[in-house]
Amino acid sequence: MRREVLLVLMALPIATSAQEGACGQVSTSQEVYECSKAARMAADRALNSEYRRVLQAILKAYRSDRLGKELVGQVKEAQLAWLRLRDSDCAVESFIAERGTMAHETTWNNCIARMTRERTSYLSRVTEGL
């Protein structure tokens, strides 16, 4: 139990920096959890938007070229592999907290949000060369 409280407290700076404004003044474990959930969902929306933008940019750059379809396939394959890696890494990162607890879910959400923001940034750089 002590470990879970420590994890929730450790998650506080991550959660507040991820969601300034609504999450700027969190003070309870429930608020930290809700903030981590909001950060995960916001990161997911941004990633999905950037992923669609990358696929559209590829198709536009390669119009009727078979290379465009091939590159789209590679991007889709890479995205699926990255999702598996992200989920596996976050399972490792959140392993310290007992599954089903708020501490576990908060740690999981923060990991997913952080890695998803990193992936979004990576995908935005992919289209720079097109």
Coordinates of N, CA and C in Angstrom, one line a residue:
M1 N 0.8 -1.2 0.0 CA 0.0 0.0 0.0 C 0.9 1.3 0.0
R2 N 2.0 1.3 0.8 CA 2.8 2.4 0.8 C 3.4 2.7 -0.6
R3 N 3.8 1.6 -1.3 CA 4.3 1.8 -2.6 C 3.3 2.5 -3.5
E4 N 2.0 2.1 -3.4 CA 1.0 2.7 -4.3 C 0.9 4.2 -4.0
V5 N 0.9 4.6 -2.7 CA 0.8 6.0 -2.4 C 2.0 6.8 -3.0
L6 N 3.2 6.2 -2.8 CA 4.4 6.8 -3.4 C 4.2 6.9 -4.9
L7 N 3.7 5.9 -5.6 CA 3.5 6.0 -7.0 C 2.6 7.1 -7.5
V8 N 1.5 7.2 -6.7 CA 0.5 8.2 -7.1 C 1.2 9.6 -6.9
L9 N 1.9 9.8 -5.8 CA 2.6 11.1 -5.5 C 3.7 11.3 -6.6
M10 N 4.4 10.3 -7.0 CA 5.4 10.4 -8.1 C 4.7 10.8 -9.4
A11 N 3.5 10.4 -9.6 CA 2.8 10.7 -10.9 C 2.3 12.1 -10.9
L12 N 2.2 12.7 -9.8 CA 1.6 14.1 -9.7 C 2.3 15.1 -10.6
P13 N 3.6 15.2 -10.6 CA 4.2 16.2 -11.5 C 4.1 15.8 -13.0
I14 N 4.1 14.6 -13.3 CA 3.9 14.2 -14.7 C 2.5 14.6 -15.1
A15 N 1.5 14.3 -14.3 CA 0.1 14.5 -14.7 C -0.1 16.0 -14.8
T16 N 0.4 16.8 -13.9 CA 0.1 18.2 -13.9 C 0.8 18.9 -15.1
S17 N 2.0 18.5 -15.4 CA 2.7 19.1 -16.6 C 2.0 18.7 -17.9
A18 N 1.4 17.5 -17.9 CA 0.8 17.1 -19.1 C -0.5 17.8 -19.4
Q19 N -1.2 18.2 -18.4 CA -2.5 18.8 -18.6 C -2.6 20.1 -17.7
E20 N -1.9 21.1 -18.1 CA -2.0 22.4 -17.4 C -3.5 22.9 -17.5
G21 N -3.8 23.7 -16.6 CA -5.2 24.2 -16.6 C -6.0 23.3 -15.7
A22 N -6.8 22.4 -16.2 CA -7.7 21.6 -15.4 C -6.9 20.7 -14.4
C23 N -5.7 20.4 -14.8 CA -4.9 19.5 -13.9 C -3.9 20.3 -13.1
G24 N -3.9 21.6 -13.2 CA -2.9 22.4 -12.6 C -2.9 22.4 -11.0
Q25 N -4.1 22.1 -10.5 CA -4.3 22.2 -9.0 C -4.8 20.9 -8.4
V26 N -4.2 19.8 -8.8 CA -4.7 18.5 -8.3 C -4.2 18.3 -6.9
S27 N -5.0 17.7 -6.0 CA -4.5 17.5 -4.6 C -4.9 16.1 -4.1
T28 N -5.7 15.4 -4.8 CA -6.1 14.0 -4.3 C -5.7 13.0 -5.3
S29 N -5.6 11.8 -4.8 CA -5.3 10.6 -5.7 C -6.3 10.5 -6.8
Q30 N -7.6 10.7 -6.5 CA -8.6 10.7 -7.6 C -8.4 11.7 -8.6
E31 N -8.0 12.9 -8.2 CA -7.7 14.0 -9.2 C -6.5 13.7 -10.0
V32 N -5.5 13.1 -9.4 CA -4.3 12.7 -10.2 C -4.6 11.6 -11.2
Y33 N -5.4 10.7 -10.8 CA -5.9 9.6 -11.7 C -6.7 10.2 -12.8
E34 N -7.6 11.1 -12.5 CA -8.5 11.7 -13.6 C -7.6 12.5 -14.6
C35 N -6.6 13.2 -14.0 CA -5.7 14.0 -14.9 C -4.9 13.1 -15.8
S36 N -4.4 11.9 -15.2 CA -3.7 11.0 -16.1 C -4.5 10.4 -17.2
K37 N -5.8 10.2 -16.9 CA -6.7 9.6 -17.9 C -6.9 10.7 -19.0
A38 N -7.1 11.9 -18.6 CA -7.3 13.0 -19.5 C -6.1 13.2 -20.4
A39 N -4.9 13.1 -19.8 CA -3.7 13.2 -20.6 C -3.5 12.1 -21.6
R40 N -3.9 10.9 -21.2 CA -3.8 9.7 -22.1 C -4.8 9.9 -23.3
M41 N -6.0 10.3 -23.0 CA -7.0 10.5 -24.0 C -6.6 11.6 -25.0
A42 N -6.1 12.7 -24.5 CA -5.6 13.8 -25.3 C -4.4 13.4 -26.2
A43 N -3.5 12.7 -25.6 CA -2.4 12.2 -26.4 C -2.8 11.2 -27.5
D44 N -3.8 10.4 -27.2 CA -4.4 9.5 -28.2 C -5.0 10.2 -29.3
R45 N -5.8 11.2 -29.0 CA -6.4 12.0 -30.1 C -5.4 12.7 -31.0
A46 N -4.4 13.3 -30.4 CA -3.3 13.9 -31.1 C -2.6 12.9 -32.0
L47 N -2.3 11.7 -31.5 CA -1.6 10.7 -32.3 C -2.5 10.3 -33.5
N48 N -3.7 10.0 -33.2 CA -4.6 9.6 -34.3 C -4.7 10.6 -35.4
S49 N -4.8 11.9 -35.0 CA -4.8 13.0 -36.0 C -3.5 13.0 -36.8
E50 N -2.4 12.9 -36.1 CA -1.1 13.0 -36.8 C -0.9 11.8 -37.7
Y51 N -1.3 10.6 -37.3 CA -1.2 9.4 -38.1 C -2.0 9.5 -39.4
R52 N -3.2 10.0 -39.3 CA -4.0 10.3 -40.5 C -3.3 11.3 -41.4
R53 N -2.8 12.3 -40.8 CA -2.1 13.3 -41.6 C -0.9 12.8 -42.3
V54 N -0.1 11.9 -41.7 CA 1.0 11.2 -42.3 C 0.6 10.4 -43.5
L55 N -0.4 9.6 -43.3 CA -0.9 8.7 -44.4 C -1.4 9.6 -45.6
Q56 N -2.1 10.7 -45.3 CA -2.6 11.5 -46.4 C -1.4 12.2 -47.1
A57 N -0.4 12.6 -46.3 CA 0.8 13.3 -46.9 C 1.5 12.3 -47.8
I58 N 1.6 11.1 -47.4 CA 2.3 10.1 -48.2 C 1.6 9.9 -49.5
L59 N 0.3 9.7 -49.4 CA -0.5 9.5 -50.6 C -0.5 10.7 -51.6
K60 N -0.5 11.9 -51.0 CA -0.4 13.1 -51.8 C 1.0 13.2 -52.5
A61 N 2.0 12.9 -51.8 CA 3.4 13.0 -52.3 C 3.6 12.0 -53.4
Y62 N 3.0 10.8 -53.3 CA 3.3 9.7 -54.2 C 2.1 9.5 -55.1
R63 N 1.1 10.3 -55.1 CA -0.1 10.2 -55.9 C -0.4 8.8 -56.4
S64 N -0.1 8.5 -57.7 CA -0.4 7.2 -58.3 C 0.7 6.2 -58.3
D65 N 1.8 6.6 -57.6 CA 3.0 5.7 -57.6 C 2.7 4.6 -56.6
R66 N 3.2 3.4 -57.0 CA 3.0 2.2 -56.1 C 3.9 2.4 -54.9
L67 N 4.9 3.2 -54.9 CA 5.8 3.4 -53.8 C 5.0 4.0 -52.6
G68 N 4.0 4.9 -53.0 CA 3.1 5.5 -51.9 C 2.4 4.4 -51.2
K69 N 1.8 3.5 -51.9 CA 1.0 2.4 -51.3 C 1.9 1.5 -50.4
E70 N 3.1 1.3 -50.9 CA 4.1 0.5 -50.2 C 4.5 1.2 -48.9
L71 N 4.8 2.5 -49.0 CA 5.2 3.3 -47.8 C 4.0 3.3 -46.8
V72 N 2.8 3.5 -47.3 CA 1.6 3.5 -46.4 C 1.6 2.2 -45.6
G73 N 1.8 1.1 -46.3 CA 1.8 -0.2 -45.7 C 2.9 -0.4 -44.6
Q74 N 4.1 0.2 -44.9 CA 5.1 0.1 -44.0 C 4.8 1.0 -42.7
V75 N 4.2 2.1 -42.9 CA 3.9 3.0 -41.8 C 2.8 2.3 -40.9
K76 N 1.8 1.7 -41.6 CA 0.8 1.0 -40.8 C 1.4 -0.2 -40.0
E77 N 2.3 -0.9 -40.6 CA 3.0 -2.0 -40.0 C 3.8 -1.5 -38.8
A78 N 4.5 -0.4 -39.0 CA 5.3 0.2 -37.9 C 4.5 0.7 -36.8
Q79 N 3.3 1.2 -37.1 CA 2.4 1.7 -36.1 C 1.9 0.6 -35.2
L80 N 1.5 -0.5 -35.8 CA 1.1 -1.7 -35.1 C 2.2 -2.2 -34.2
A81 N 3.4 -2.3 -34.7 CA 4.5 -2.8 -33.9 C 4.8 -1.8 -32.7
W82 N 4.7 -0.5 -33.0 CA 4.9 0.5 -32.0 C 3.9 0.3 -30.9
L83 N 2.6 0.1 -31.3 CA 1.5 0.0 -30.3 C 1.8 -1.2 -29.3
R84 N 2.3 -2.3 -29.9 CA 2.6 -3.5 -29.1 C 3.8 -3.1 -28.1
L85 N 4.8 -2.5 -28.7 CA 5.9 -2.1 -27.8 C 5.5 -1.1 -26.7
R86 N 4.7 -0.1 -27.1 CA 4.2 0.9 -26.1 C 3.5 0.1 -24.9
D87 N 2.5 -0.7 -25.3 CA 1.8 -1.4 -24.3 C 2.6 -2.3 -23.4
S88 N 3.6 -3.0 -24.1 CA 4.5 -3.9 -23.3 C 5.4 -3.1 -22.4
D89 N 5.9 -2.0 -22.9 CA 6.8 -1.1 -22.0 C 6.0 -0.5 -20.8
C90 N 4.7 -0.1 -21.1 CA 3.9 0.5 -20.0 C 3.5 -0.6 -19.0
A91 N 3.3 -1.8 -19.5 CA 3.0 -2.9 -18.6 C 4.2 -3.1 -17.6
V92 N 5.4 -3.0 -18.1 CA 6.6 -3.2 -17.3 C 6.7 -2.0 -16.3
E93 N 6.5 -0.8 -16.8 CA 6.6 0.4 -16.0 C 5.5 0.4 -14.9
S94 N 4.3 0.0 -15.2 CA 3.3 0.0 -14.2 C 3.2 -1.3 -13.3
F95 N 4.1 -2.2 -13.5 CA 4.1 -3.5 -12.8 C 4.3 -3.3 -11.3
I96 N 5.0 -2.3 -10.9 CA 5.3 -2.0 -9.5 C 4.0 -1.8 -8.7
A97 N 3.0 -1.4 -9.3 CA 1.7 -1.1 -8.6 C 0.8 -2.3 -8.8
E98 N 0.0 -2.7 -7.9 CA -0.9 -3.8 -8.0 C -2.0 -3.5 -9.0
R99 N -2.2 -4.5 -10.0 CA -3.2 -4.3 -11.0 C -4.5 -4.0 -10.4
G100 N -5.3 -3.2 -11.1 CA -6.6 -2.9 -10.6 C -6.7 -1.7 -9.6
T101 N -5.5 -1.3 -9.2 CA -5.5 -0.1 -8.2 C -5.4 1.2 -9.0
M102 N -5.8 2.3 -8.3 CA -5.7 3.6 -8.9 C -4.2 3.9 -9.2
A103 N -3.3 3.5 -8.4 CA -1.9 3.7 -8.6 C -1.4 3.1 -9.9
H104 N -1.9 1.8 -10.1 CA -1.5 1.1 -11.4 C -2.1 1.8 -12.6
E105 N -3.3 2.2 -12.5 CA -4.0 2.9 -13.6 C -3.3 4.2 -13.9
T106 N -3.0 5.0 -12.9 CA -2.4 6.3 -13.0 C -1.0 6.1 -13.7
T107 N -0.2 5.2 -13.2 CA 1.1 4.9 -13.8 C 1.0 4.5 -15.3
W108 N 0.0 3.6 -15.5 CA -0.3 3.1 -16.9 C -0.6 4.3 -17.8
N109 N -1.6 5.1 -17.4 CA -2.1 6.3 -18.1 C -0.9 7.2 -18.4
N110 N -0.1 7.5 -17.4 CA 1.0 8.5 -17.6 C 2.0 7.9 -18.6
C111 N 2.3 6.6 -18.5 CA 3.2 6.0 -19.5 C 2.7 6.0 -20.9
I112 N 1.4 5.7 -21.0 CA 0.8 5.7 -22.4 C 0.8 7.1 -22.9
A113 N 0.5 8.1 -22.1 CA 0.4 9.5 -22.6 C 1.8 9.9 -23.0
R114 N 2.8 9.6 -22.2 CA 4.2 10.1 -22.5 C 4.7 9.4 -23.8
M115 N 4.5 8.1 -23.9 CA 5.0 7.4 -25.1 C 4.2 7.8 -26.4
T116 N 3.0 8.1 -26.2 CA 2.1 8.5 -27.3 C 2.5 9.9 -27.8
R117 N 2.8 10.8 -26.9 CA 3.3 12.1 -27.3 C 4.6 12.0 -28.0
E118 N 5.5 11.1 -27.6 CA 6.8 10.9 -28.3 C 6.5 10.4 -29.7
R119 N 5.6 9.4 -29.8 CA 5.3 8.9 -31.1 C 4.7 9.9 -32.1
T120 N 3.8 10.8 -31.5 CA 3.2 11.8 -32.3 C 4.3 12.8 -32.8
S121 N 5.2 13.1 -32.0 CA 6.3 13.9 -32.4 C 7.2 13.3 -33.5
Y122 N 7.4 12.0 -33.4 CA 8.1 11.2 -34.4 C 7.4 11.3 -35.7
L123 N 6.1 11.0 -35.7 CA 5.3 10.9 -36.9 C 5.3 12.3 -37.6
S124 N 5.3 13.4 -36.8 CA 5.3 14.7 -37.4 C 6.6 14.9 -38.2
R125 N 7.7 14.4 -37.7 CA 9.0 14.5 -38.4 C 9.0 13.6 -39.7
V126 N 8.3 12.6 -39.7 CA 8.3 11.7 -40.9 C 7.9 12.4 -42.1
T127 N 6.9 13.3 -42.0 CA 6.4 14.0 -43.2 C 7.3 15.2 -43.7
E128 N 8.2 15.5 -42.8 CA 9.1 16.7 -43.2 C 9.9 16.4 -44.5
G129 N 10.2 15.1 -44.7 CA 11.0 14.8 -45.9 C 10.2 14.5 -47.1
L130 N 8.9 14.6 -47.0 CA 8.1 14.3 -48.2 C 7.9 15.5 -49.1

